[in-house]
Amino acid sequence: MEHIELFFKSVFVDNMVFAYFLGMCSYLAVSKKVSTAVGLGAAVIFVLAITVPLNWLLDQYLLQEGALTWLGEEYADYDLSFLSFIMFIATIATMVQLVEIIVEKFSPALYNSLGIFLPLIAVNCAILGGSLFMQSREIETLGLALNYGIASGIGWFLAIVAIAAIREKIRYSNVPAPLRGLGITFIITGLMAIGFMSFGGMLTGGEDEATEESREDTVGMVIETPALEKNTETDLSIENTQDSNK
Amino acid sequence: MGLLSKKDSKLIMDPLADNNPITIQVLGICSALAITAQLKPSIVMAISVMFVMGVGNVVISLMRNIIPSKIRIIVQLVVVATLVIIVDQVLKAFAYSLSKELSVFIGLIITNCIIMGRFEAFALGNGVWRSFLDGIGNALGYGVILIIVGFFRELLGSGTLFGFKVLGDPVEKTGLYAIGYENNGFMVLPPMALIVVGIIIWVQRSRNKDLIED
């Protein structure tokens, strides 16, 4: 149950892109074609699934306060958590290099289409963000860390594939010239994020959201409602485009 | 700018408008959006990035001839990570509540694409002084967008600036609230950051037609 809850929470409620804007750089740069987006999304899932558990182990047995107890009593007081940034990023950079070598060996086509973006995974905020959130949320077991890594990867994958599908279709629409390209992508992402906010009540039975909404003033809610409706339409069209692309 | 030659001042001024890291180069969006619900964290973030970029560009530029090109990404990451640890520890020591508020996003400066992007594109091929200016210029361009977004989101979302109630008190109905103005709570939520940046891009590109994409 714990696993299922964490999984759905990471995919939908705490979606990397829509709730925390992590990995936006590659999200915007590589989302022009669905096929490339799928490749990059898959690479992100893979790298997250490896690095989050690895960094969990590092955090548990090296960095946390008292983590060095297994070395002996005299090490119990050390707190190396200030080193976590550098340790995490080193693990990630190494793993990305490894993935790059593996992909180049087994799928040259994918390697060519991802081009320069594979090394960029090392500086993809979603990867480091995954590890940092894992640390700050104090995820308890290795299994949960693995689950968290995969689920946030899937969330990121969904986001990039959806935006790529929309951008493929939007080429046929008459967007105002200054908004073309980057501008409209930002605004669509904003609308998609509003859509994903509606997942907020999924796991709490709506209790959380109810209290959150009561804190907001009425004007905010009036504006929110039409935006939400508009977005459900966009969501449907995403699914349609994805189906047609399969 | 008597101190700077024309070419050097271009390094600082360009990223502020026509070559802005966020709206034109599309770098460093990740952290730019998440922390702009209020003005204060936006400014702290802008200053932190400026420090990391200024110093980082200098360090990379000094080492540019001895870094083997195959492992340059790891070297760059180590340099950034060290600088970010310094920023993080300083914030924890002197502004603890703010550092809690920014939470993981200070750490995410490491993967801020502007920094790696400028290392790759500029500091690896240019001298120390020019790299320093380039770093400061790009950090300024980044900071400007952060501050604009933070300004509008805080003003329209909670009616405050730096926590001061500039539009009057919403509970006691003073100032603007007396004539029926209400805060737009929606501005505080994450999706509006994206839409505000989208609008900034729109405004910028309608003023400068050269920037329009096909």
Short mmCIF file of N, CA and C in Angstrom, two decimals, chain B residues 117-191:
data_model
loop_
_atom_site.label_atom_id
_atom_site.label_comp_id
_atom_site.label_asym_id
_atom_site.label_seq_id
_atom_site.Cartn_x
_atom_site.Cartn_y
_atom_site.Cartn_z
N GLY B 117 26.05 25.86 -19.24
CA GLY B 117 26.02 26.39 -20.60
C GLY B 117 27.09 27.45 -20.81
N ARG B 118 27.22 28.37 -19.85
CA ARG B 118 28.22 29.42 -20.00
C ARG B 118 29.63 28.87 -19.85
N PHE B 119 29.81 27.90 -18.97
CA PHE B 119 31.13 27.26 -18.85
C PHE B 119 31.55 26.71 -20.20
N GLU B 120 30.63 25.93 -20.79
CA GLU B 120 30.92 25.29 -22.07
C GLU B 120 31.14 26.32 -23.16
N ALA B 121 30.21 27.28 -23.23
CA ALA B 121 30.20 28.15 -24.40
C ALA B 121 31.20 29.29 -24.26
N PHE B 122 31.52 29.70 -23.04
CA PHE B 122 32.34 30.91 -22.93
C PHE B 122 33.62 30.71 -22.14
N ALA B 123 33.49 30.23 -20.89
CA ALA B 123 34.66 30.24 -20.02
C ALA B 123 35.76 29.32 -20.53
N LEU B 124 35.39 28.25 -21.24
CA LEU B 124 36.41 27.32 -21.72
C LEU B 124 37.26 27.94 -22.83
N GLY B 125 36.79 29.04 -23.43
CA GLY B 125 37.55 29.59 -24.55
C GLY B 125 37.96 31.03 -24.40
N ASN B 126 37.74 31.62 -23.23
CA ASN B 126 38.03 33.04 -23.09
C ASN B 126 38.83 33.34 -21.84
N GLY B 127 39.39 34.53 -21.82
CA GLY B 127 40.24 34.93 -20.71
C GLY B 127 39.47 35.16 -19.42
N VAL B 128 40.21 35.39 -18.34
CA VAL B 128 39.60 35.44 -17.01
C VAL B 128 38.63 36.62 -16.87
N TRP B 129 39.12 37.82 -17.23
CA TRP B 129 38.30 39.02 -17.01
C TRP B 129 37.02 38.96 -17.84
N ARG B 130 37.14 38.56 -19.12
CA ARG B 130 35.97 38.48 -19.97
C ARG B 130 35.00 37.40 -19.48
N SER B 131 35.54 36.29 -18.99
CA SER B 131 34.66 35.24 -18.46
C SER B 131 33.90 35.72 -17.25
N PHE B 132 34.61 36.48 -16.40
CA PHE B 132 33.96 37.01 -15.21
C PHE B 132 32.79 37.91 -15.60
N LEU B 133 33.06 38.82 -16.56
CA LEU B 133 31.99 39.72 -17.00
C LEU B 133 30.83 38.94 -17.61
N ASP B 134 31.17 37.93 -18.39
CA ASP B 134 30.12 37.13 -19.02
C ASP B 134 29.26 36.44 -17.96
N GLY B 135 29.93 35.91 -16.94
CA GLY B 135 29.19 35.26 -15.85
C GLY B 135 28.26 36.23 -15.16
N ILE B 136 28.79 37.41 -14.80
CA ILE B 136 27.96 38.40 -14.11
C ILE B 136 26.81 38.84 -15.02
N GLY B 137 27.12 39.08 -16.29
CA GLY B 137 26.08 39.52 -17.22
C GLY B 137 24.95 38.53 -17.32
N ASN B 138 25.30 37.26 -17.50
CA ASN B 138 24.25 36.25 -17.63
C ASN B 138 23.47 36.07 -16.35
N ALA B 139 24.18 36.17 -15.21
CA ALA B 139 23.47 36.05 -13.94
C ALA B 139 22.51 37.22 -13.77
N LEU B 140 22.93 38.41 -14.24
CA LEU B 140 22.03 39.57 -14.17
C LEU B 140 20.80 39.35 -15.03
N GLY B 141 21.02 38.85 -16.25
CA GLY B 141 19.89 38.60 -17.13
C GLY B 141 18.92 37.61 -16.52
N TYR B 142 19.49 36.60 -15.85
CA TYR B 142 18.67 35.60 -15.17
C TYR B 142 17.92 36.24 -14.00
N GLY B 143 18.67 37.06 -13.23
CA GLY B 143 18.08 37.69 -12.07
C GLY B 143 16.95 38.64 -12.43
N VAL B 144 17.12 39.36 -13.54
CA VAL B 144 16.08 40.32 -13.94
C VAL B 144 14.75 39.61 -14.16
N ILE B 145 14.80 38.49 -14.90
CA ILE B 145 13.55 37.77 -15.15
C ILE B 145 12.97 37.24 -13.84
N LEU B 146 13.84 36.71 -12.99
CA LEU B 146 13.38 36.18 -11.70
C LEU B 146 12.66 37.26 -10.91
N ILE B 147 13.27 38.46 -10.91
CA ILE B 147 12.70 39.54 -10.10
C ILE B 147 11.39 40.04 -10.71
N ILE B 148 11.34 40.12 -12.05
CA ILE B 148 10.07 40.54 -12.67
C ILE B 148 8.97 39.54 -12.32
N VAL B 149 9.26 38.24 -12.50
CA VAL B 149 8.23 37.24 -12.22
C VAL B 149 7.85 37.28 -10.75
N GLY B 150 8.86 37.37 -9.86
CA GLY B 150 8.58 37.39 -8.43
C GLY B 150 7.75 38.60 -8.05
N PHE B 151 8.06 39.75 -8.66
CA PHE B 151 7.34 40.98 -8.37
C PHE B 151 5.85 40.82 -8.69
N PHE B 152 5.55 40.37 -9.91
CA PHE B 152 4.14 40.27 -10.29
C PHE B 152 3.42 39.19 -9.50
N ARG B 153 4.11 38.06 -9.27
CA ARG B 153 3.40 37.00 -8.56
C ARG B 153 3.10 37.39 -7.12
N GLU B 154 4.05 38.08 -6.47
CA GLU B 154 3.78 38.44 -5.08
C GLU B 154 2.75 39.57 -5.01
N LEU B 155 2.89 40.55 -5.93
CA LEU B 155 1.97 41.70 -5.88
C LEU B 155 0.54 41.27 -6.18
N LEU B 156 0.35 40.50 -7.25
CA LEU B 156 -1.01 40.13 -7.62
C LEU B 156 -1.53 38.97 -6.78
N GLY B 157 -0.60 38.11 -6.34
CA GLY B 157 -1.05 36.92 -5.62
C GLY B 157 -1.37 37.18 -4.17
N SER B 158 -0.49 37.91 -3.47
CA SER B 158 -0.78 38.13 -2.05
C SER B 158 -0.84 39.61 -1.70
N GLY B 159 -0.71 40.51 -2.69
CA GLY B 159 -0.85 41.93 -2.42
C GLY B 159 0.27 42.50 -1.58
N THR B 160 1.42 41.82 -1.54
CA THR B 160 2.53 42.31 -0.74
C THR B 160 3.77 42.43 -1.62
N LEU B 161 4.78 43.16 -1.11
CA LEU B 161 6.10 43.17 -1.73
C LEU B 161 7.09 43.05 -0.59
N PHE B 162 7.99 42.08 -0.64
CA PHE B 162 8.91 41.78 0.46
C PHE B 162 8.14 41.57 1.76
N GLY B 163 6.89 41.13 1.67
CA GLY B 163 6.11 40.90 2.89
C GLY B 163 5.37 42.14 3.40
N PHE B 164 5.64 43.33 2.80
CA PHE B 164 4.89 44.53 3.22
C PHE B 164 3.58 44.59 2.45
N LYS B 165 2.53 44.96 3.16
CA LYS B 165 1.21 45.01 2.51
C LYS B 165 1.07 46.31 1.75
N VAL B 166 1.50 46.32 0.48
CA VAL B 166 1.49 47.58 -0.26
C VAL B 166 0.12 47.96 -0.77
N LEU B 167 -0.78 47.01 -0.86
CA LEU B 167 -2.10 47.32 -1.40
C LEU B 167 -3.16 47.48 -0.32
N GLY B 168 -2.72 47.55 0.92
CA GLY B 168 -3.70 47.63 2.00
C GLY B 168 -3.90 46.27 2.65
N ASP B 169 -4.75 46.23 3.66
CA ASP B 169 -4.95 44.99 4.40
C ASP B 169 -6.21 44.27 3.93
N PRO B 170 -6.07 43.04 3.43
CA PRO B 170 -7.25 42.34 2.91
C PRO B 170 -8.27 41.99 3.99
N VAL B 171 -7.82 41.84 5.24
CA VAL B 171 -8.77 41.46 6.29
C VAL B 171 -9.56 42.67 6.78
N GLU B 172 -8.80 43.78 7.00
CA GLU B 172 -9.48 44.96 7.53
C GLU B 172 -10.07 45.83 6.42
N LYS B 173 -9.89 45.40 5.17
CA LYS B 173 -10.45 46.12 4.03
C LYS B 173 -9.98 47.56 3.97
N THR B 174 -8.65 47.76 3.99
CA THR B 174 -8.12 49.11 3.79
C THR B 174 -7.51 49.19 2.39
N GLY B 175 -7.11 50.41 2.01
CA GLY B 175 -6.45 50.60 0.71
C GLY B 175 -7.33 50.15 -0.43
N LEU B 176 -6.70 49.43 -1.38
CA LEU B 176 -7.42 48.98 -2.57
C LEU B 176 -8.56 48.03 -2.22
N TYR B 177 -8.38 47.28 -1.12
CA TYR B 177 -9.39 46.28 -0.77
C TYR B 177 -10.71 46.94 -0.38
N ALA B 178 -10.63 48.23 0.02
CA ALA B 178 -11.83 48.94 0.43
C ALA B 178 -12.79 49.10 -0.74
N ILE B 179 -12.22 49.21 -1.96
CA ILE B 179 -13.11 49.38 -3.12
C ILE B 179 -13.37 48.07 -3.83
N GLY B 180 -13.15 46.95 -3.15
CA GLY B 180 -13.58 45.67 -3.71
C GLY B 180 -12.49 44.88 -4.42
N TYR B 181 -11.23 45.30 -4.33
CA TYR B 181 -10.15 44.53 -4.95
C TYR B 181 -9.92 43.23 -4.17
N GLU B 182 -9.62 42.16 -4.88
CA GLU B 182 -9.32 40.90 -4.20
C GLU B 182 -7.99 40.36 -4.73
N ASN B 183 -7.27 39.66 -3.86
CA ASN B 183 -6.04 39.01 -4.32
C ASN B 183 -6.39 37.87 -5.26
N ASN B 184 -5.51 37.65 -6.24
CA ASN B 184 -5.69 36.52 -7.13
C ASN B 184 -4.83 35.37 -6.63
N GLY B 185 -5.43 34.51 -5.78
CA GLY B 185 -4.67 33.44 -5.15
C GLY B 185 -4.02 32.51 -6.16
N PHE B 186 -4.53 32.52 -7.35
CA PHE B 186 -4.02 31.67 -8.40
C PHE B 186 -2.58 32.00 -8.77
N MET B 187 -2.19 33.30 -8.61
CA MET B 187 -0.84 33.69 -8.99
C MET B 187 0.23 33.00 -8.14
N VAL B 188 -0.14 32.59 -6.94
CA VAL B 188 0.84 32.00 -6.05
C VAL B 188 1.12 30.55 -6.45
N LEU B 189 0.19 29.93 -7.14
CA LEU B 189 0.35 28.51 -7.48
C LEU B 189 1.38 28.33 -8.60
N PRO B 190 2.04 27.16 -8.63
CA PRO B 190 3.13 26.94 -9.59
C PRO B 190 2.78 27.22 -11.05
N PRO B 191 1.63 26.81 -11.58
CA PRO B 191 1.43 26.96 -13.03
C PRO B 191 1.53 28.40 -13.50
#
